[in-house]
PDB file of C-alpha atoms and ligand atoms in Angstrom:
ATOM      1  CA  MET A   1      16.621 -12.881   7.167  1.00 96.00           C
ATOM      2  CA  ILE A   2      14.122 -11.046   5.302  1.00 98.00           C
ATOM      3  CA  PHE A   3      10.657 -12.686   4.301  1.00 98.00           C
ATOM      4  CA  VAL A   4       6.614 -11.062   3.982  1.00 98.00           C
ATOM      5  CA  LYS A   5       3.957 -12.245   6.296  1.00 98.00           C
ATOM      6  CA  LYS A   6       0.491 -11.558   7.012  1.00 98.00           C
ATOM      7  CA  ILE A   7      -0.131  -9.244   9.798  1.00 98.00           C
ATOM      8  CA  ASN A   8      -3.279  -7.957  11.668  1.00 98.00           C
ATOM      9  CA  SER A   9      -4.484  -4.133  11.637  1.00 98.00           C
ATOM     10  CA  THR A  10      -3.258  -3.173  15.501  1.00 98.00           C
ATOM     11  CA  THR A  11       0.279  -4.438  13.905  1.00 98.00           C
ATOM     12  CA  THR A  12       0.509  -2.055  11.117  1.00 98.00           C
ATOM     13  CA  PHE A  13       0.189   0.823  13.249  1.00 98.00           C
ATOM     14  CA  GLN A  14       4.058   0.227  13.994  1.00 98.00           C
ATOM     15  CA  VAL A  15       4.610   1.426  10.610  1.00 98.00           C
ATOM     16  CA  ARG A  16       1.605   3.601   9.980  1.00 98.00           C
ATOM     17  CA  GLN A  17       1.889   5.783  12.162  1.00 98.00           C
ATOM     18  CA  PRO A  18       5.966   7.056  11.927  1.00 98.00           C
ATOM     19  CA  VAL A  19       5.814   7.145   8.056  1.00 98.00           C
ATOM     20  CA  LEU A  20       2.122   7.523   7.032  1.00 97.00           C
ATOM     21  CA  ARG A  21       0.784   9.894   9.696  1.00 96.00           C
ATOM     22  CA  PRO A  22       3.751  11.415  11.510  1.00 96.00           C
ATOM     23  CA  GLY A  23       2.806  13.405  14.883  1.00 95.00           C
ATOM     24  CA  LYS A  24      -0.863  12.192  14.584  1.00 95.00           C
ATOM     25  CA  PRO A  25      -2.950  10.323  17.169  1.00 96.00           C
ATOM     26  CA  ILE A  26      -2.835   6.641  16.667  1.00 97.00           C
ATOM     27  CA  GLU A  27      -6.630   6.281  15.948  1.00 97.00           C
ATOM     28  CA  SER A  28      -5.502   8.212  12.549  1.00 96.00           C
ATOM     29  CA  CYS A  29      -4.011   5.012  11.769  1.00 98.00           C
ATOM     30  CA  ILE A  30      -7.128   3.095  11.266  1.00 98.00           C
ATOM     31  CA  PHE A  31      -9.058   2.546   7.982  1.00 98.00           C
ATOM     32  CA  GLU A  32     -12.255   1.758   7.171  1.00 98.00           C
ATOM     33  CA  GLY A  33     -12.396  -1.713   6.379  1.00 98.00           C
ATOM     34  CA  ASP A  34      -8.890  -3.183   8.175  1.00 98.00           C
ATOM     35  CA  ASP A  35     -11.072  -5.828  10.047  1.00 98.00           C
ATOM     36  CA  LEU A  36     -13.022  -7.174   7.301  1.00 98.00           C
ATOM     37  CA  GLU A  37     -12.336 -10.559   6.379  1.00 98.00           C
ATOM     38  CA  THR A  38     -11.549  -9.670   2.984  1.00 98.00           C
ATOM     39  CA  THR A  39      -8.668  -7.241   3.862  1.00 98.00           C
ATOM     40  CA  THR A  40      -5.430  -8.833   4.104  1.00 98.00           C
ATOM     41  CA  HIS A  41      -2.104  -6.983   5.770  1.00 98.00           C
ATOM     42  CA  LEU A  42       1.444  -7.972   5.216  1.00 99.00           C
ATOM     43  CA  GLY A  43       4.565  -7.675   6.501  1.00 99.00           C
ATOM     44  CA  LEU A  44       8.006  -7.180   5.467  1.00 99.00           C
ATOM     45  CA  TYR A  45      10.356  -8.111   8.401  1.00 98.00           C
ATOM     46  CA  ASN A  46      13.861  -7.535   8.849  1.00 98.00           C
ATOM     47  CA  ASN A  47      14.662 -10.470  11.305  1.00 97.00           C
ATOM     48  CA  SER A  48      12.394  -9.225  14.125  1.00 96.00           C
ATOM     49  CA  LYS A  49      11.970  -5.659  13.130  1.00 98.00           C
ATOM     50  CA  LEU A  50       8.986  -4.848  10.998  1.00 98.00           C
ATOM     51  CA  ALA A  51      10.201  -3.038   8.222  1.00 98.00           C
ATOM     52  CA  GLY A  52       7.009  -2.223   6.786  1.00 99.00           C
ATOM     53  CA  ILE A  53       3.854  -3.040   5.433  1.00 99.00           C
ATOM     54  CA  VAL A  54       1.138  -2.846   2.612  1.00 99.00           C
ATOM     55  CA  SER A  55      -2.590  -3.597   3.513  1.00 99.00           C
ATOM     56  CA  ILE A  56      -5.363  -5.074   0.497  1.00 99.00           C
ATOM     57  CA  PHE A  57      -8.862  -4.456   0.484  1.00 98.00           C
ATOM     58  CA  ALA A  58     -11.536  -5.741  -1.850  1.00 98.00           C
ATOM     59  CA  SER A  59     -12.927  -2.243  -3.236  1.00 98.00           C
ATOM     60  CA  CYS A  60     -14.131  -0.630  -6.437  1.00 97.00           C
ATOM     61  CA  HIS A  61     -13.205   2.470  -8.182  1.00 96.00           C
ATOM     62  CA  LYS A  62     -16.119   3.922  -9.645  1.00 94.00           C
ATOM     63  CA  LEU A  63     -13.596   4.853 -12.318  1.00 94.00           C
ATOM     64  CA  PHE A  64     -13.149   0.893 -13.873  1.00 96.00           C
ATOM     65  CA  PRO A  65     -15.793  -1.105 -14.961  1.00 94.00           C
ATOM     66  CA  GLN A  66     -13.916  -4.088 -13.767  1.00 92.00           C
ATOM     67  CA  VAL A  67     -15.187  -6.735 -11.288  1.00 94.00           C
ATOM     68  CA  GLY A  68     -12.510  -8.264  -9.334  1.00 96.00           C
ATOM     69  CA  GLN A  69     -10.575  -4.549  -8.181  1.00 98.00           C
ATOM     70  CA  PHE A  70      -8.607  -4.713  -5.505  1.00 98.00           C
ATOM     71  CA  GLN A  71      -7.101  -1.224  -3.648  1.00 98.00           C
ATOM     72  CA  LEU A  72      -3.732  -1.012  -2.144  1.00 98.00           C
ATOM     73  CA  ARG A  73      -3.431   1.262   0.896  1.00 98.00           C
ATOM     74  CA  GLY A  74      -0.884   2.686   3.744  1.00 98.00           C
ATOM     75  CA  MET A  75       1.858   1.276   1.663  1.00 98.00           C
ATOM     76  CA  ALA A  76       5.361   2.216   3.767  1.00 98.00           C
ATOM     77  CA  VAL A  77       8.496   1.204   4.560  1.00 98.00           C
ATOM     78  CA  LEU A  78      10.023   3.103   7.679  1.00 98.00           C
ATOM     79  CA  ASP A  79      12.760   5.862   7.068  1.00 98.00           C
ATOM     80  CA  GLU A  80      15.607   3.673   8.051  1.00 98.00           C
ATOM     81  CA  PHE A  81      14.710   0.757   5.854  1.00 98.00           C
ATOM     82  CA  GLN A  82      14.209   2.678   2.445  1.00 98.00           C
ATOM     83  CA  LYS A  83      15.782   2.148  -1.072  1.00 98.00           C
ATOM     84  CA  LYS A  84      16.775  -1.505  -0.210  1.00 98.00           C
ATOM     85  CA  GLY A  85      14.018  -3.163  -2.561  1.00 98.00           C
ATOM     86  CA  TYR A  86      11.630  -3.735   0.531  1.00 98.00           C
ATOM     87  CA  GLY A  87       8.604  -1.736  -1.252  1.00 98.00           C
ATOM     88  CA  GLU A  88       9.103  -3.036  -4.239  1.00 98.00           C
ATOM     89  CA  ARG A  89       8.951  -6.543  -2.448  1.00 98.00           C
ATOM     90  CA  LEU A  90       6.018  -5.734  -0.702  1.00 98.00           C
ATOM     91  CA  VAL A  91       3.963  -4.494  -3.818  1.00 98.00           C
ATOM     92  CA  SER A  92       4.715  -8.010  -5.711  1.00 98.00           C
ATOM     93  CA  GLU A  93       3.876 -10.368  -3.180  1.00 98.00           C
ATOM     94  CA  ALA A  94       0.652  -8.203  -2.646  1.00 98.00           C
ATOM     95  CA  GLU A  95       0.061  -8.878  -6.339  1.00 98.00           C
ATOM     96  CA  VAL A  96       0.742 -12.178  -5.695  1.00 98.00           C
ATOM     97  CA  CYS A  97      -1.950 -12.200  -2.958  1.00 98.00           C
ATOM     98  CA  ILE A  98      -4.559 -10.617  -5.254  1.00 98.00           C
ATOM     99  CA  LYS A  99      -4.040 -12.714  -8.147  1.00 98.00           C
ATOM    100  CA  GLU A 100      -4.746 -15.758  -5.919  1.00 98.00           C
ATOM    101  CA  GLN A 101      -8.172 -13.959  -5.364  1.00 97.00           C
ATOM    102  CA  ASN A 102      -8.899 -13.965  -9.032  1.00 97.00           C
ATOM    103  CA  GLY A 103      -8.477 -10.006  -9.001  1.00 98.00           C
ATOM    104  CA  SER A 104      -7.926  -8.504 -12.473  1.00 95.00           C
ATOM    105  CA  LEU A 105      -7.241  -4.856 -11.435  1.00 98.00           C
ATOM    106  CA  ILE A 106      -5.111  -3.232  -8.755  1.00 98.00           C
ATOM    107  CA  TRP A 107      -5.506   0.682  -8.291  1.00 98.00           C
ATOM    108  CA  PHE A 108      -4.615   2.744  -5.369  1.00 98.00           C
ATOM    109  CA  ASN A 109      -4.280   6.878  -4.414  1.00 98.00           C
ATOM    110  CA  ALA A 110      -1.005   7.474  -4.956  1.00 98.00           C
ATOM    111  CA  ARG A 111       1.252  10.168  -3.175  1.00 97.00           C
ATOM    112  CA  GLU A 112       2.500  12.616  -5.338  1.00 97.00           C
ATOM    113  CA  ALA A 113       6.055  11.866  -4.421  1.00 97.00           C
ATOM    114  CA  ALA A 114       5.368   8.025  -4.903  1.00 98.00           C
ATOM    115  CA  VAL A 115       4.387   8.054  -8.194  1.00 98.00           C
ATOM    116  CA  ASP A 116       7.458   6.960 -10.229  1.00 98.00           C
ATOM    117  CA  PHE A 117       8.242   4.656  -7.390  1.00 98.00           C
ATOM    118  CA  TYR A 118       5.072   2.778  -8.593  1.00 98.00           C
ATOM    119  CA  LYS A 119       5.642   3.382 -12.637  1.00 98.00           C
ATOM    120  CA  LYS A 120       8.288   0.984 -12.267  1.00 98.00           C
ATOM    121  CA  MET A 121       6.039  -1.595 -11.106  1.00 98.00           C
ATOM    122  CA  GLY A 122       4.126  -0.603 -14.499  1.00 98.00           C
ATOM    123  CA  TYR A 123       1.173   0.937 -12.606  1.00 98.00           C
ATOM    124  CA  GLU A 124      -0.275   4.109 -14.527  1.00 98.00           C
ATOM    125  CA  ILE A 125      -1.994   7.023 -13.314  1.00 98.00           C
ATOM    126  CA  VAL A 126      -5.258   7.707 -14.462  1.00 98.00           C
ATOM    127  CA  GLY A 127      -7.108  11.092 -14.418  1.00 96.00           C
ATOM    128  CA  ASP A 128      -6.409  13.907 -12.902  1.00 97.00           C
ATOM    129  CA  ALA A 129      -4.627  14.869  -9.560  1.00 98.00           C
ATOM    130  CA  PHE A 130      -6.242  15.119  -6.573  1.00 97.00           C
ATOM    131  CA  ASP A 131      -5.758  16.904  -2.930  1.00 97.00           C
ATOM    132  CA  ILE A 132      -6.404  14.667   0.210  1.00 93.00           C
ATOM    133  CA  PRO A 133      -6.756  16.921   3.229  1.00 92.00           C
ATOM    134  CA  THR A 134      -3.754  17.262   5.477  1.00 88.00           C
ATOM    135  CA  ILE A 135      -2.106  14.948   3.325  1.00 90.00           C
ATOM    136  CA  GLY A 136      -1.696  16.324  -0.134  1.00 95.00           C
ATOM    137  CA  ILE A 137      -1.534  15.841  -3.648  1.00 97.00           C
ATOM    138  CA  HIS A 138      -2.865  12.404  -5.092  1.00 97.00           C
ATOM    139  CA  PHE A 139      -3.165  10.409  -8.186  1.00 98.00           C
ATOM    140  CA  VAL A 140      -5.341   7.148  -8.775  1.00 98.00           C
ATOM    141  CA  MET A 141      -2.926   4.954 -10.428  1.00 98.00           C
ATOM    142  CA  ARG A 142      -3.874   1.574 -11.507  1.00 98.00           C
ATOM    143  CA  LYS A 143      -2.625  -1.763 -12.827  1.00 98.00           C
ATOM    144  CA  MET A 144      -4.181  -5.018 -14.559  1.00 97.00           C
ATOM    145  CA  VAL A 145      -2.827  -8.308 -13.153  1.00 93.00           C
TER     146      VAL A 145
HETATM  147  C1  COA B 201       7.407   4.626  -1.292  1.00 55.64           C
HETATM  148  C2  COA B 201       8.066   3.519  -0.225  1.00 55.64           C
HETATM  149  C3  COA B 201       7.080   2.645  -0.075  1.00 55.64           C
HETATM  150  C4  COA B 201       9.109   2.866  -1.609  1.00 55.64           C
HETATM  151  O1  COA B 201       9.704   2.244  -0.323  1.00 55.64           O
HETATM  152  P1  COA B 201      11.155   1.448  -0.842  1.00 55.64           P
HETATM  153  O2  COA B 201      11.314   0.390   0.201  1.00 55.64           O
HETATM  154  O3  COA B 201      12.271   2.457  -0.449  1.00 55.64           O
HETATM  155  O4  COA B 201      11.384   1.056  -2.049  1.00 55.64           O
HETATM  156  P2  COA B 201      12.475  -0.078  -3.337  1.00 55.64           P
HETATM  157  O5  COA B 201      13.664   0.209  -2.786  1.00 55.64           O
HETATM  158  O6  COA B 201      11.853  -0.849  -3.244  1.00 55.64           O
HETATM  159  O7  COA B 201      12.376   0.634  -4.792  1.00 55.64           O
HETATM  160  C5  COA B 201      11.940   0.464  -5.772  1.00 55.64           C
HETATM  161  C6  COA B 201      12.981   0.885  -6.481  1.00 55.64           C
HETATM  162  O8  COA B 201      11.871   2.161  -7.076  1.00 55.64           O
HETATM  163  C7  COA B 201      12.959   3.478  -6.815  1.00 55.64           C
HETATM  164  N1  COA B 201      12.412   4.436  -5.599  1.00 55.64           N
HETATM  165  C8  COA B 201      11.766   3.969  -4.765  1.00 55.64           C
HETATM  166  N2  COA B 201      11.063   4.920  -3.832  1.00 55.64           N
HETATM  167  C9  COA B 201      10.905   6.161  -4.985  1.00 55.64           C
HETATM  168  C10 COA B 201      10.469   7.480  -5.118  1.00 55.64           C
HETATM  169  N3  COA B 201       9.648   8.086  -4.114  1.00 55.64           N
HETATM  170  N4  COA B 201      10.376   8.513  -6.476  1.00 55.64           N
HETATM  171  C11 COA B 201      11.126   7.314  -7.181  1.00 55.64           C
HETATM  172  N5  COA B 201      11.008   6.376  -7.443  1.00 55.64           N
HETATM  173  C12 COA B 201      11.863   5.805  -6.053  1.00 55.64           C
HETATM  174  C13 COA B 201      13.765   2.939  -6.320  1.00 55.64           C
HETATM  175  O9  COA B 201      15.246   3.993  -6.216  1.00 55.64           O
HETATM  176  C14 COA B 201      14.274   1.798  -6.324  1.00 55.64           C
HETATM  177  O10 COA B 201      14.789   1.629  -8.159  1.00 55.64           O
HETATM  178  P3  COA B 201      15.864   0.833  -8.591  1.00 55.64           P
HETATM  179  O11 COA B 201      15.110  -0.898  -8.965  1.00 55.64           O
HETATM  180  O12 COA B 201      16.181   1.376 -10.128  1.00 55.64           O
HETATM  181  O13 COA B 201      16.807   1.332  -7.627  1.00 55.64           O
HETATM  182  C15 COA B 201       8.907   4.313   0.356  1.00 55.64           C
HETATM  183  O14 COA B 201       9.542   5.092   0.108  1.00 55.64           O
HETATM  184  C16 COA B 201       7.726   5.068   1.463  1.00 55.64           C
HETATM  185  O15 COA B 201       7.388   4.415   2.864  1.00 55.64           O
HETATM  186  N6  COA B 201       7.685   5.945   1.391  1.00 55.64           N
HETATM  187  C17 COA B 201       6.978   6.973   2.732  1.00 55.64           C
HETATM  188  C18 COA B 201       5.451   6.545   2.497  1.00 55.64           C
HETATM  189  C19 COA B 201       4.427   6.822   0.874  1.00 55.64           C
HETATM  190  O16 COA B 201       5.050   7.838  -0.022  1.00 55.64           O
HETATM  191  N7  COA B 201       3.813   5.701   0.766  1.00 55.64           N
HETATM  192  C20 COA B 201       3.224   5.569  -0.603  1.00 55.64           C
HETATM  193  C21 COA B 201       2.023   6.027  -0.393  1.00 55.64           C
HETATM  194  S1  COA B 201       0.796   6.077  -1.677  1.00 55.64           S
END
């Protein structure tokens, strides 16, 4: 059975660490604002196994004038569960959650390797590529919802 539910920030580390911070200490998995009331963490389960995660932060990007901006962070699916539609399901569920909070714009810093995944889901690049030290090239992407 596949299902998505809200999880707490520390549960995300089960996927953040192997996928997004491999070889780095568990502390590197803590994101500023993880435990704010306005932050939501979603986990996708394959039966009892946490297979993918995404986190939603109420956060404005200086490039955008809109009120009701939300940022996706920590989007990740365990290697063995990739290419099964789980990432797409997580982004869709995050969009529903953001619409329920009257969000108008979703943005994030996308890794270069994931840009085409997000494009398939209707997100567009805004601005130039930039480097996040020790992680790599990123692009700001956004979608109006
Ligand atoms: C990027 C990621 C979240 C995608 O999750 P996933 O569960 O493998 O993706 P899905 O199976 O839902 O893919 C949906 C569609 O996007 C495509 N896709 C998936 N990853 C892709 C990628 N990196 N580049 C291009 N297309 C991709 C799939 O082929 C599929 O297309 P289809 O519907 O035509 O078959 C996952 O690969 C991952 O965790 N990668 C490592 C961490 C990462 O880069 N996170 C993003 C940080 S910004």
